[in-house]
Amino acid sequence: MKQDMKQGISWFRKQWTDKKFRICLIIALTVSIGLAAEFFLFAYSIWKISRYMVLAAALFFIAWIDWQSRRIPNRILKMLLTVRGILLAAEWLTYPKLGLAVLLSALLGAAIGGGMFLIAHFISKGGVGMGDVKLFIVIGSYMGSGSIMTAVFLSVMSSAFYSIAMLLLKKIKLKEEIPFAPFIFVGTVLTMALGM
């Protein structure tokens, strides 16, 4: 744990030297403040706000790593699942009558998100990476069964718009792979912002 913390701090310091990272981080922080204000305005429970903010923050870093190195670190996904378990337990203790419903929604969200992308992984013969599959399992556990489909749809649409624009501008080639996590970040944050 202590070693992970040191590695995380070292990684962050290295990224901080990149101007693009600093700009993206400032934008992400601004969006996060706006989201938090919206969540309080709509009187979300403290646990829902907490899980959405944790997920949004982690997705920013996952998106940055995927954009830079075309990988989604399992270590961050495991950490997110651990945090989700803790938040789920806290939510269940706070709202005992809703605990089972929240657990089932989280499990179903994980199954739907991960299941859809697992099918896409096999259909695309690896074009959709297992990192994306695992990431949608995690996102589904945070967003629940009621929101995961919207997050998937908006992620795919943002990726499609970007790809079409880049093809028209001749910045990428037709079969060129692009990292998907940045679009998952955009789609998930949009889902949160739209209250879906």
JSON list of C-alpha atoms in Angstrom, two decimals:
[
{"chain": "A", "resi": 1, "resn": "MET", "atom": "CA", "xyz": [0.00, 0.00, 0.00]},
{"chain": "A", "resi": 2, "resn": "LYS", "atom": "CA", "xyz": [2.77, 2.42, 0.99]},
{"chain": "A", "resi": 3, "resn": "GLN", "atom": "CA", "xyz": [4.73, 1.43, -2.12]},
{"chain": "A", "resi": 4, "resn": "ASP", "atom": "CA", "xyz": [1.65, 2.06, -4.31]},
{"chain": "A", "resi": 5, "resn": "MET", "atom": "CA", "xyz": [1.30, 5.50, -2.74]},
{"chain": "A", "resi": 6, "resn": "LYS", "atom": "CA", "xyz": [4.93, 6.35, -3.50]},
{"chain": "A", "resi": 7, "resn": "GLN", "atom": "CA", "xyz": [4.58, 5.15, -7.08]},
{"chain": "A", "resi": 8, "resn": "GLY", "atom": "CA", "xyz": [1.39, 7.17, -7.49]},
{"chain": "A", "resi": 9, "resn": "ILE", "atom": "CA", "xyz": [3.00, 10.36, -6.20]},
{"chain": "A", "resi": 10, "resn": "SER", "atom": "CA", "xyz": [6.05, 9.79, -8.40]},
{"chain": "A", "resi": 11, "resn": "TRP", "atom": "CA", "xyz": [3.83, 9.21, -11.45]},
{"chain": "A", "resi": 12, "resn": "PHE", "atom": "CA", "xyz": [1.79, 12.36, -10.71]},
{"chain": "A", "resi": 13, "resn": "ARG", "atom": "CA", "xyz": [4.93, 14.51, -10.39]},
{"chain": "A", "resi": 14, "resn": "LYS", "atom": "CA", "xyz": [6.18, 13.21, -13.72]},
{"chain": "A", "resi": 15, "resn": "GLN", "atom": "CA", "xyz": [2.84, 13.96, -15.42]},
{"chain": "A", "resi": 16, "resn": "TRP", "atom": "CA", "xyz": [2.72, 17.43, -13.86]},
{"chain": "A", "resi": 17, "resn": "THR", "atom": "CA", "xyz": [5.68, 18.45, -16.03]},
{"chain": "A", "resi": 18, "resn": "ASP", "atom": "CA", "xyz": [3.44, 17.96, -19.11]},
{"chain": "A", "resi": 19, "resn": "LYS", "atom": "CA", "xyz": [1.50, 21.15, -19.93]},
{"chain": "A", "resi": 20, "resn": "LYS", "atom": "CA", "xyz": [-1.34, 19.17, -21.56]},
{"chain": "A", "resi": 21, "resn": "PHE", "atom": "CA", "xyz": [-1.79, 17.18, -18.35]},
{"chain": "A", "resi": 22, "resn": "ARG", "atom": "CA", "xyz": [-2.04, 20.37, -16.27]},
{"chain": "A", "resi": 23, "resn": "ILE", "atom": "CA", "xyz": [-4.62, 21.88, -18.65]},
{"chain": "A", "resi": 24, "resn": "CYS", "atom": "CA", "xyz": [-6.68, 18.66, -18.72]},
{"chain": "A", "resi": 25, "resn": "LEU", "atom": "CA", "xyz": [-6.51, 18.39, -14.92]},
{"chain": "A", "resi": 26, "resn": "ILE", "atom": "CA", "xyz": [-7.74, 21.97, -14.48]},
{"chain": "A", "resi": 27, "resn": "ILE", "atom": "CA", "xyz": [-10.63, 21.30, -16.88]},
{"chain": "A", "resi": 28, "resn": "ALA", "atom": "CA", "xyz": [-11.47, 18.04, -15.05]},
{"chain": "A", "resi": 29, "resn": "LEU", "atom": "CA", "xyz": [-11.39, 19.81, -11.67]},
{"chain": "A", "resi": 30, "resn": "THR", "atom": "CA", "xyz": [-13.69, 22.56, -12.98]},
{"chain": "A", "resi": 31, "resn": "VAL", "atom": "CA", "xyz": [-16.11, 19.96, -14.33]},
{"chain": "A", "resi": 32, "resn": "SER", "atom": "CA", "xyz": [-15.96, 18.09, -11.00]},
{"chain": "A", "resi": 33, "resn": "ILE", "atom": "CA", "xyz": [-16.85, 21.24, -9.05]},
{"chain": "A", "resi": 34, "resn": "GLY", "atom": "CA", "xyz": [-19.79, 21.82, -11.41]},
{"chain": "A", "resi": 35, "resn": "LEU", "atom": "CA", "xyz": [-20.93, 18.21, -10.99]},
{"chain": "A", "resi": 36, "resn": "ALA", "atom": "CA", "xyz": [-20.68, 18.39, -7.20]},
{"chain": "A", "resi": 37, "resn": "ALA", "atom": "CA", "xyz": [-22.75, 21.59, -7.18]},
{"chain": "A", "resi": 38, "resn": "GLU", "atom": "CA", "xyz": [-25.37, 19.94, -9.42]},
{"chain": "A", "resi": 39, "resn": "PHE", "atom": "CA", "xyz": [-25.50, 16.84, -7.20]},
{"chain": "A", "resi": 40, "resn": "PHE", "atom": "CA", "xyz": [-26.07, 18.95, -4.08]},
{"chain": "A", "resi": 41, "resn": "LEU", "atom": "CA", "xyz": [-28.69, 21.03, -5.92]},
{"chain": "A", "resi": 42, "resn": "PHE", "atom": "CA", "xyz": [-30.62, 17.88, -6.82]},
{"chain": "A", "resi": 43, "resn": "ALA", "atom": "CA", "xyz": [-30.25, 16.60, -3.24]},
{"chain": "A", "resi": 44, "resn": "TYR", "atom": "CA", "xyz": [-28.37, 13.38, -4.06]},
{"chain": "A", "resi": 45, "resn": "SER", "atom": "CA", "xyz": [-27.42, 11.35, -1.01]},
{"chain": "A", "resi": 46, "resn": "ILE", "atom": "CA", "xyz": [-23.89, 11.83, 0.30]},
{"chain": "A", "resi": 47, "resn": "TRP", "atom": "CA", "xyz": [-23.08, 8.26, -0.76]},
{"chain": "A", "resi": 48, "resn": "LYS", "atom": "CA", "xyz": [-24.23, 8.77, -4.35]},
{"chain": "A", "resi": 49, "resn": "ILE", "atom": "CA", "xyz": [-22.24, 12.02, -4.54]},
{"chain": "A", "resi": 50, "resn": "SER", "atom": "CA", "xyz": [-19.19, 10.25, -3.08]},
{"chain": "A", "resi": 51, "resn": "ARG", "atom": "CA", "xyz": [-19.30, 7.34, -5.51]},
{"chain": "A", "resi": 52, "resn": "TYR", "atom": "CA", "xyz": [-19.85, 9.60, -8.52]},
{"chain": "A", "resi": 53, "resn": "MET", "atom": "CA", "xyz": [-17.00, 11.91, -7.53]},
{"chain": "A", "resi": 54, "resn": "VAL", "atom": "CA", "xyz": [-14.61, 9.00, -6.86]},
{"chain": "A", "resi": 55, "resn": "LEU", "atom": "CA", "xyz": [-15.52, 7.46, -10.21]},
{"chain": "A", "resi": 56, "resn": "ALA", "atom": "CA", "xyz": [-15.14, 10.73, -12.14]},
{"chain": "A", "resi": 57, "resn": "ALA", "atom": "CA", "xyz": [-11.73, 11.44, -10.58]},
{"chain": "A", "resi": 58, "resn": "ALA", "atom": "CA", "xyz": [-10.43, 7.92, -11.25]},
{"chain": "A", "resi": 59, "resn": "LEU", "atom": "CA", "xyz": [-11.76, 7.96, -14.82]},
{"chain": "A", "resi": 60, "resn": "PHE", "atom": "CA", "xyz": [-9.82, 11.13, -15.54]},
{"chain": "A", "resi": 61, "resn": "PHE", "atom": "CA", "xyz": [-6.54, 9.43, -14.60]},
{"chain": "A", "resi": 62, "resn": "ILE", "atom": "CA", "xyz": [-7.49, 6.21, -16.40]},
{"chain": "A", "resi": 63, "resn": "ALA", "atom": "CA", "xyz": [-8.33, 8.23, -19.53]},
{"chain": "A", "resi": 64, "resn": "TRP", "atom": "CA", "xyz": [-4.99, 10.05, -19.37]},
{"chain": "A", "resi": 65, "resn": "ILE", "atom": "CA", "xyz": [-3.02, 6.81, -18.93]},
{"chain": "A", "resi": 66, "resn": "ASP", "atom": "CA", "xyz": [-4.92, 5.10, -21.76]},
{"chain": "A", "resi": 67, "resn": "TRP", "atom": "CA", "xyz": [-4.37, 8.09, -24.06]},
{"chain": "A", "resi": 68, "resn": "GLN", "atom": "CA", "xyz": [-0.64, 8.10, -23.32]},
{"chain": "A", "resi": 69, "resn": "SER", "atom": "CA", "xyz": [0.14, 4.38, -23.18]},
{"chain": "A", "resi": 70, "resn": "ARG", "atom": "CA", "xyz": [-2.90, 2.51, -24.59]},
{"chain": "A", "resi": 71, "resn": "ARG", "atom": "CA", "xyz": [-3.49, 0.58, -21.37]},
{"chain": "A", "resi": 72, "resn": "ILE", "atom": "CA", "xyz": [-5.89, 0.60, -18.45]},
{"chain": "A", "resi": 73, "resn": "PRO", "atom": "CA", "xyz": [-4.11, -0.31, -15.19]},
{"chain": "A", "resi": 74, "resn": "ASN", "atom": "CA", "xyz": [-5.68, -3.23, -13.29]},
{"chain": "A", "resi": 75, "resn": "ARG", "atom": "CA", "xyz": [-4.37, -1.72, -10.05]},
{"chain": "A", "resi": 76, "resn": "ILE", "atom": "CA", "xyz": [-6.67, 1.30, -10.37]},
{"chain": "A", "resi": 77, "resn": "LEU", "atom": "CA", "xyz": [-9.65, -0.91, -11.29]},
{"chain": "A", "resi": 78, "resn": "LYS", "atom": "CA", "xyz": [-9.07, -3.10, -8.21]},
{"chain": "A", "resi": 79, "resn": "MET", "atom": "CA", "xyz": [-8.81, -0.01, -6.02]},
{"chain": "A", "resi": 80, "resn": "LEU", "atom": "CA", "xyz": [-12.07, 1.33, -7.48]},
{"chain": "A", "resi": 81, "resn": "LEU", "atom": "CA", "xyz": [-13.88, -1.96, -6.77]},
{"chain": "A", "resi": 82, "resn": "THR", "atom": "CA", "xyz": [-12.60, -1.91, -3.18]},
{"chain": "A", "resi": 83, "resn": "VAL", "atom": "CA", "xyz": [-13.83, 1.66, -2.70]},
{"chain": "A", "resi": 84, "resn": "ARG", "atom": "CA", "xyz": [-17.17, 0.71, -4.27]},
{"chain": "A", "resi": 85, "resn": "GLY", "atom": "CA", "xyz": [-17.53, -2.14, -1.77]},
{"chain": "A", "resi": 86, "resn": "ILE", "atom": "CA", "xyz": [-16.86, 0.23, 1.14]},
{"chain": "A", "resi": 87, "resn": "LEU", "atom": "CA", "xyz": [-19.31, 2.84, -0.17]},
{"chain": "A", "resi": 88, "resn": "LEU", "atom": "CA", "xyz": [-21.93, 0.14, -0.79]},
{"chain": "A", "resi": 89, "resn": "ALA", "atom": "CA", "xyz": [-21.60, -1.10, 2.79]},
{"chain": "A", "resi": 90, "resn": "ALA", "atom": "CA", "xyz": [-21.89, 2.47, 4.12]},
{"chain": "A", "resi": 91, "resn": "GLU", "atom": "CA", "xyz": [-24.95, 3.11, 1.94]},
{"chain": "A", "resi": 92, "resn": "TRP", "atom": "CA", "xyz": [-26.58, -0.12, 3.11]},
{"chain": "A", "resi": 93, "resn": "LEU", "atom": "CA", "xyz": [-25.98, 0.81, 6.77]},
{"chain": "A", "resi": 94, "resn": "THR", "atom": "CA", "xyz": [-27.42, 4.29, 6.20]},
{"chain": "A", "resi": 95, "resn": "TYR", "atom": "CA", "xyz": [-30.47, 3.08, 4.25]},
{"chain": "A", "resi": 96, "resn": "PRO", "atom": "CA", "xyz": [-31.06, -0.54, 5.42]},
{"chain": "A", "resi": 97, "resn": "LYS", "atom": "CA", "xyz": [-34.35, -0.91, 3.51]},
{"chain": "A", "resi": 98, "resn": "LEU", "atom": "CA", "xyz": [-32.68, 0.07, 0.22]},
{"chain": "A", "resi": 99, "resn": "GLY", "atom": "CA", "xyz": [-29.44, -1.86, 0.73]},
{"chain": "A", "resi": 100, "resn": "LEU", "atom": "CA", "xyz": [-30.42, -4.97, -1.21]},
{"chain": "A", "resi": 101, "resn": "ALA", "atom": "CA", "xyz": [-31.81, -2.90, -4.10]},
{"chain": "A", "resi": 102, "resn": "VAL", "atom": "CA", "xyz": [-28.59, -0.86, -4.29]},
{"chain": "A", "resi": 103, "resn": "LEU", "atom": "CA", "xyz": [-26.49, -4.06, -4.25]},
{"chain": "A", "resi": 104, "resn": "LEU", "atom": "CA", "xyz": [-28.58, -5.67, -7.01]},
{"chain": "A", "resi": 105, "resn": "SER", "atom": "CA", "xyz": [-28.43, -2.50, -9.11]},
{"chain": "A", "resi": 106, "resn": "ALA", "atom": "CA", "xyz": [-24.62, -2.40, -8.75]},
{"chain": "A", "resi": 107, "resn": "LEU", "atom": "CA", "xyz": [-24.26, -6.08, -9.68]},
{"chain": "A", "resi": 108, "resn": "LEU", "atom": "CA", "xyz": [-26.65, -5.81, -12.62]},
{"chain": "A", "resi": 109, "resn": "GLY", "atom": "CA", "xyz": [-24.92, -2.62, -13.81]},
{"chain": "A", "resi": 110, "resn": "ALA", "atom": "CA", "xyz": [-21.56, -4.41, -13.71]},
{"chain": "A", "resi": 111, "resn": "ALA", "atom": "CA", "xyz": [-22.98, -7.42, -15.57]},
{"chain": "A", "resi": 112, "resn": "ILE", "atom": "CA", "xyz": [-24.63, -5.27, -18.27]},
{"chain": "A", "resi": 113, "resn": "GLY", "atom": "CA", "xyz": [-21.63, -2.97, -18.79]},
{"chain": "A", "resi": 114, "resn": "GLY", "atom": "CA", "xyz": [-19.04, -5.72, -18.73]},
{"chain": "A", "resi": 115, "resn": "GLY", "atom": "CA", "xyz": [-21.21, -8.18, -20.64]},
{"chain": "A", "resi": 116, "resn": "MET", "atom": "CA", "xyz": [-21.86, -5.82, -23.54]},
{"chain": "A", "resi": 117, "resn": "PHE", "atom": "CA", "xyz": [-18.18, -5.06, -23.94]},
{"chain": "A", "resi": 118, "resn": "LEU", "atom": "CA", "xyz": [-17.16, -8.69, -23.52]},
{"chain": "A", "resi": 119, "resn": "ILE", "atom": "CA", "xyz": [-19.41, -9.54, -26.48]},
{"chain": "A", "resi": 120, "resn": "ALA", "atom": "CA", "xyz": [-17.90, -6.59, -28.40]},
{"chain": "A", "resi": 121, "resn": "HIS", "atom": "CA", "xyz": [-14.41, -7.91, -27.52]},
{"chain": "A", "resi": 122, "resn": "PHE", "atom": "CA", "xyz": [-15.15, -11.27, -29.13]},
{"chain": "A", "resi": 123, "resn": "ILE", "atom": "CA", "xyz": [-17.03, -9.83, -32.13]},
{"chain": "A", "resi": 124, "resn": "SER", "atom": "CA", "xyz": [-14.21, -7.35, -32.85]},
{"chain": "A", "resi": 125, "resn": "LYS", "atom": "CA", "xyz": [-11.60, -10.12, -32.34]},
{"chain": "A", "resi": 126, "resn": "GLY", "atom": "CA", "xyz": [-9.76, -8.06, -29.74]},
{"chain": "A", "resi": 127, "resn": "GLY", "atom": "CA", "xyz": [-10.46, -4.63, -31.25]},
{"chain": "A", "resi": 128, "resn": "VAL", "atom": "CA", "xyz": [-12.22, -3.80, -28.01]},
{"chain": "A", "resi": 129, "resn": "GLY", "atom": "CA", "xyz": [-9.65, -4.52, -25.33]},
{"chain": "A", "resi": 130, "resn": "MET", "atom": "CA", "xyz": [-10.19, -6.46, -22.11]},
{"chain": "A", "resi": 131, "resn": "GLY", "atom": "CA", "xyz": [-9.21, -3.29, -20.24]},
{"chain": "A", "resi": 132, "resn": "ASP", "atom": "CA", "xyz": [-12.35, -1.63, -21.62]},
{"chain": "A", "resi": 133, "resn": "VAL", "atom": "CA", "xyz": [-14.43, -4.67, -20.58]},
{"chain": "A", "resi": 134, "resn": "LYS", "atom": "CA", "xyz": [-13.09, -4.53, -17.02]},
{"chain": "A", "resi": 135, "resn": "LEU", "atom": "CA", "xyz": [-13.51, -0.76, -16.90]},
{"chain": "A", "resi": 136, "resn": "PHE", "atom": "CA", "xyz": [-17.20, -1.06, -17.80]},
{"chain": "A", "resi": 137, "resn": "ILE", "atom": "CA", "xyz": [-17.67, -3.70, -15.10]},
{"chain": "A", "resi": 138, "resn": "VAL", "atom": "CA", "xyz": [-16.36, -1.15, -12.60]},
{"chain": "A", "resi": 139, "resn": "ILE", "atom": "CA", "xyz": [-18.40, 1.73, -14.05]},
{"chain": "A", "resi": 140, "resn": "GLY", "atom": "CA", "xyz": [-21.54, -0.43, -14.01]},
{"chain": "A", "resi": 141, "resn": "SER", "atom": "CA", "xyz": [-21.01, -1.17, -10.32]},
{"chain": "A", "resi": 142, "resn": "TYR", "atom": "CA", "xyz": [-20.83, 2.57, -9.61]},
{"chain": "A", "resi": 143, "resn": "MET", "atom": "CA", "xyz": [-23.58, 3.79, -11.96]},
{"chain": "A", "resi": 144, "resn": "GLY", "atom": "CA", "xyz": [-26.01, 0.93, -11.43]},
{"chain": "A", "resi": 145, "resn": "SER", "atom": "CA", "xyz": [-28.38, -0.78, -13.81]},
{"chain": "A", "resi": 146, "resn": "GLY", "atom": "CA", "xyz": [-30.43, 2.38, -14.41]},
{"chain": "A", "resi": 147, "resn": "SER", "atom": "CA", "xyz": [-27.56, 4.45, -15.82]},
{"chain": "A", "resi": 148, "resn": "ILE", "atom": "CA", "xyz": [-25.04, 2.07, -17.38]},
{"chain": "A", "resi": 149, "resn": "MET", "atom": "CA", "xyz": [-26.76, 1.87, -20.77]},
{"chain": "A", "resi": 150, "resn": "THR", "atom": "CA", "xyz": [-26.71, 5.65, -21.11]},
{"chain": "A", "resi": 151, "resn": "ALA", "atom": "CA", "xyz": [-23.03, 5.75, -20.14]},
{"chain": "A", "resi": 152, "resn": "VAL", "atom": "CA", "xyz": [-22.24, 3.08, -22.76]},
{"chain": "A", "resi": 153, "resn": "PHE", "atom": "CA", "xyz": [-24.26, 4.89, -25.45]},
{"chain": "A", "resi": 154, "resn": "LEU", "atom": "CA", "xyz": [-22.71, 8.31, -24.77]},
{"chain": "A", "resi": 155, "resn": "SER", "atom": "CA", "xyz": [-19.20, 6.80, -24.62]},
{"chain": "A", "resi": 156, "resn": "VAL", "atom": "CA", "xyz": [-19.63, 5.09, -27.98]},
{"chain": "A", "resi": 157, "resn": "MET", "atom": "CA", "xyz": [-21.20, 8.20, -29.54]},
{"chain": "A", "resi": 158, "resn": "SER", "atom": "CA", "xyz": [-18.43, 10.52, -28.33]},
{"chain": "A", "resi": 159, "resn": "SER", "atom": "CA", "xyz": [-15.85, 8.08, -29.72]},
{"chain": "A", "resi": 160, "resn": "ALA", "atom": "CA", "xyz": [-17.70, 7.91, -33.04]},
{"chain": "A", "resi": 161, "resn": "PHE", "atom": "CA", "xyz": [-17.92, 11.72, -33.37]},
{"chain": "A", "resi": 162, "resn": "TYR", "atom": "CA", "xyz": [-14.22, 12.06, -32.61]},
{"chain": "A", "resi": 163, "resn": "SER", "atom": "CA", "xyz": [-13.25, 9.32, -35.07]},
{"chain": "A", "resi": 164, "resn": "ILE", "atom": "CA", "xyz": [-15.39, 10.76, -37.87]},
{"chain": "A", "resi": 165, "resn": "ALA", "atom": "CA", "xyz": [-13.98, 14.25, -37.29]},
{"chain": "A", "resi": 166, "resn": "MET", "atom": "CA", "xyz": [-10.39, 12.97, -37.27]},
{"chain": "A", "resi": 167, "resn": "LEU", "atom": "CA", "xyz": [-11.00, 10.91, -40.44]},
{"chain": "A", "resi": 168, "resn": "LEU", "atom": "CA", "xyz": [-12.45, 13.94, -42.22]},
{"chain": "A", "resi": 169, "resn": "LEU", "atom": "CA", "xyz": [-9.49, 16.03, -41.11]},
{"chain": "A", "resi": 170, "resn": "LYS", "atom": "CA", "xyz": [-7.18, 13.17, -42.20]},
{"chain": "A", "resi": 171, "resn": "LYS", "atom": "CA", "xyz": [-5.56, 13.05, -38.75]},
{"chain": "A", "resi": 172, "resn": "ILE", "atom": "CA", "xyz": [-6.13, 9.29, -38.44]},
{"chain": "A", "resi": 173, "resn": "LYS", "atom": "CA", "xyz": [-6.50, 6.37, -40.85]},
{"chain": "A", "resi": 174, "resn": "LEU", "atom": "CA", "xyz": [-9.62, 4.22, -41.18]},
{"chain": "A", "resi": 175, "resn": "LYS", "atom": "CA", "xyz": [-8.30, 1.17, -39.31]},
{"chain": "A", "resi": 176, "resn": "GLU", "atom": "CA", "xyz": [-6.21, 3.10, -36.79]},
{"chain": "A", "resi": 177, "resn": "GLU", "atom": "CA", "xyz": [-6.99, 2.21, -33.20]},
{"chain": "A", "resi": 178, "resn": "ILE", "atom": "CA", "xyz": [-7.73, 4.98, -30.74]},
{"chain": "A", "resi": 179, "resn": "PRO", "atom": "CA", "xyz": [-7.78, 4.67, -26.94]},
{"chain": "A", "resi": 180, "resn": "PHE", "atom": "CA", "xyz": [-11.34, 4.31, -25.72]},
{"chain": "A", "resi": 181, "resn": "ALA", "atom": "CA", "xyz": [-11.01, 5.30, -22.02]},
{"chain": "A", "resi": 182, "resn": "PRO", "atom": "CA", "xyz": [-11.06, 9.07, -22.73]},
{"chain": "A", "resi": 183, "resn": "PHE", "atom": "CA", "xyz": [-14.45, 8.64, -24.41]},
{"chain": "A", "resi": 184, "resn": "ILE", "atom": "CA", "xyz": [-15.66, 6.44, -21.58]},
{"chain": "A", "resi": 185, "resn": "PHE", "atom": "CA", "xyz": [-14.72, 9.32, -19.25]},
{"chain": "A", "resi": 186, "resn": "VAL", "atom": "CA", "xyz": [-16.68, 11.79, -21.40]},
{"chain": "A", "resi": 187, "resn": "GLY", "atom": "CA", "xyz": [-19.70, 9.50, -21.74]},
{"chain": "A", "resi": 188, "resn": "THR", "atom": "CA", "xyz": [-19.83, 8.68, -18.03]},
{"chain": "A", "resi": 189, "resn": "VAL", "atom": "CA", "xyz": [-19.46, 12.31, -16.91]},
{"chain": "A", "resi": 190, "resn": "LEU", "atom": "CA", "xyz": [-22.18, 13.35, -19.38]},
{"chain": "A", "resi": 191, "resn": "THR", "atom": "CA", "xyz": [-24.45, 10.65, -17.94]},
{"chain": "A", "resi": 192, "resn": "MET", "atom": "CA", "xyz": [-23.82, 11.98, -14.44]},
{"chain": "A", "resi": 193, "resn": "ALA", "atom": "CA", "xyz": [-24.41, 15.59, -15.55]},
{"chain": "A", "resi": 194, "resn": "LEU", "atom": "CA", "xyz": [-27.67, 14.71, -17.31]},
{"chain": "A", "resi": 195, "resn": "GLY", "atom": "CA", "xyz": [-28.91, 12.90, -14.22]},
{"chain": "A", "resi": 196, "resn": "MET", "atom": "CA", "xyz": [-29.49, 9.67, -16.10]}
]
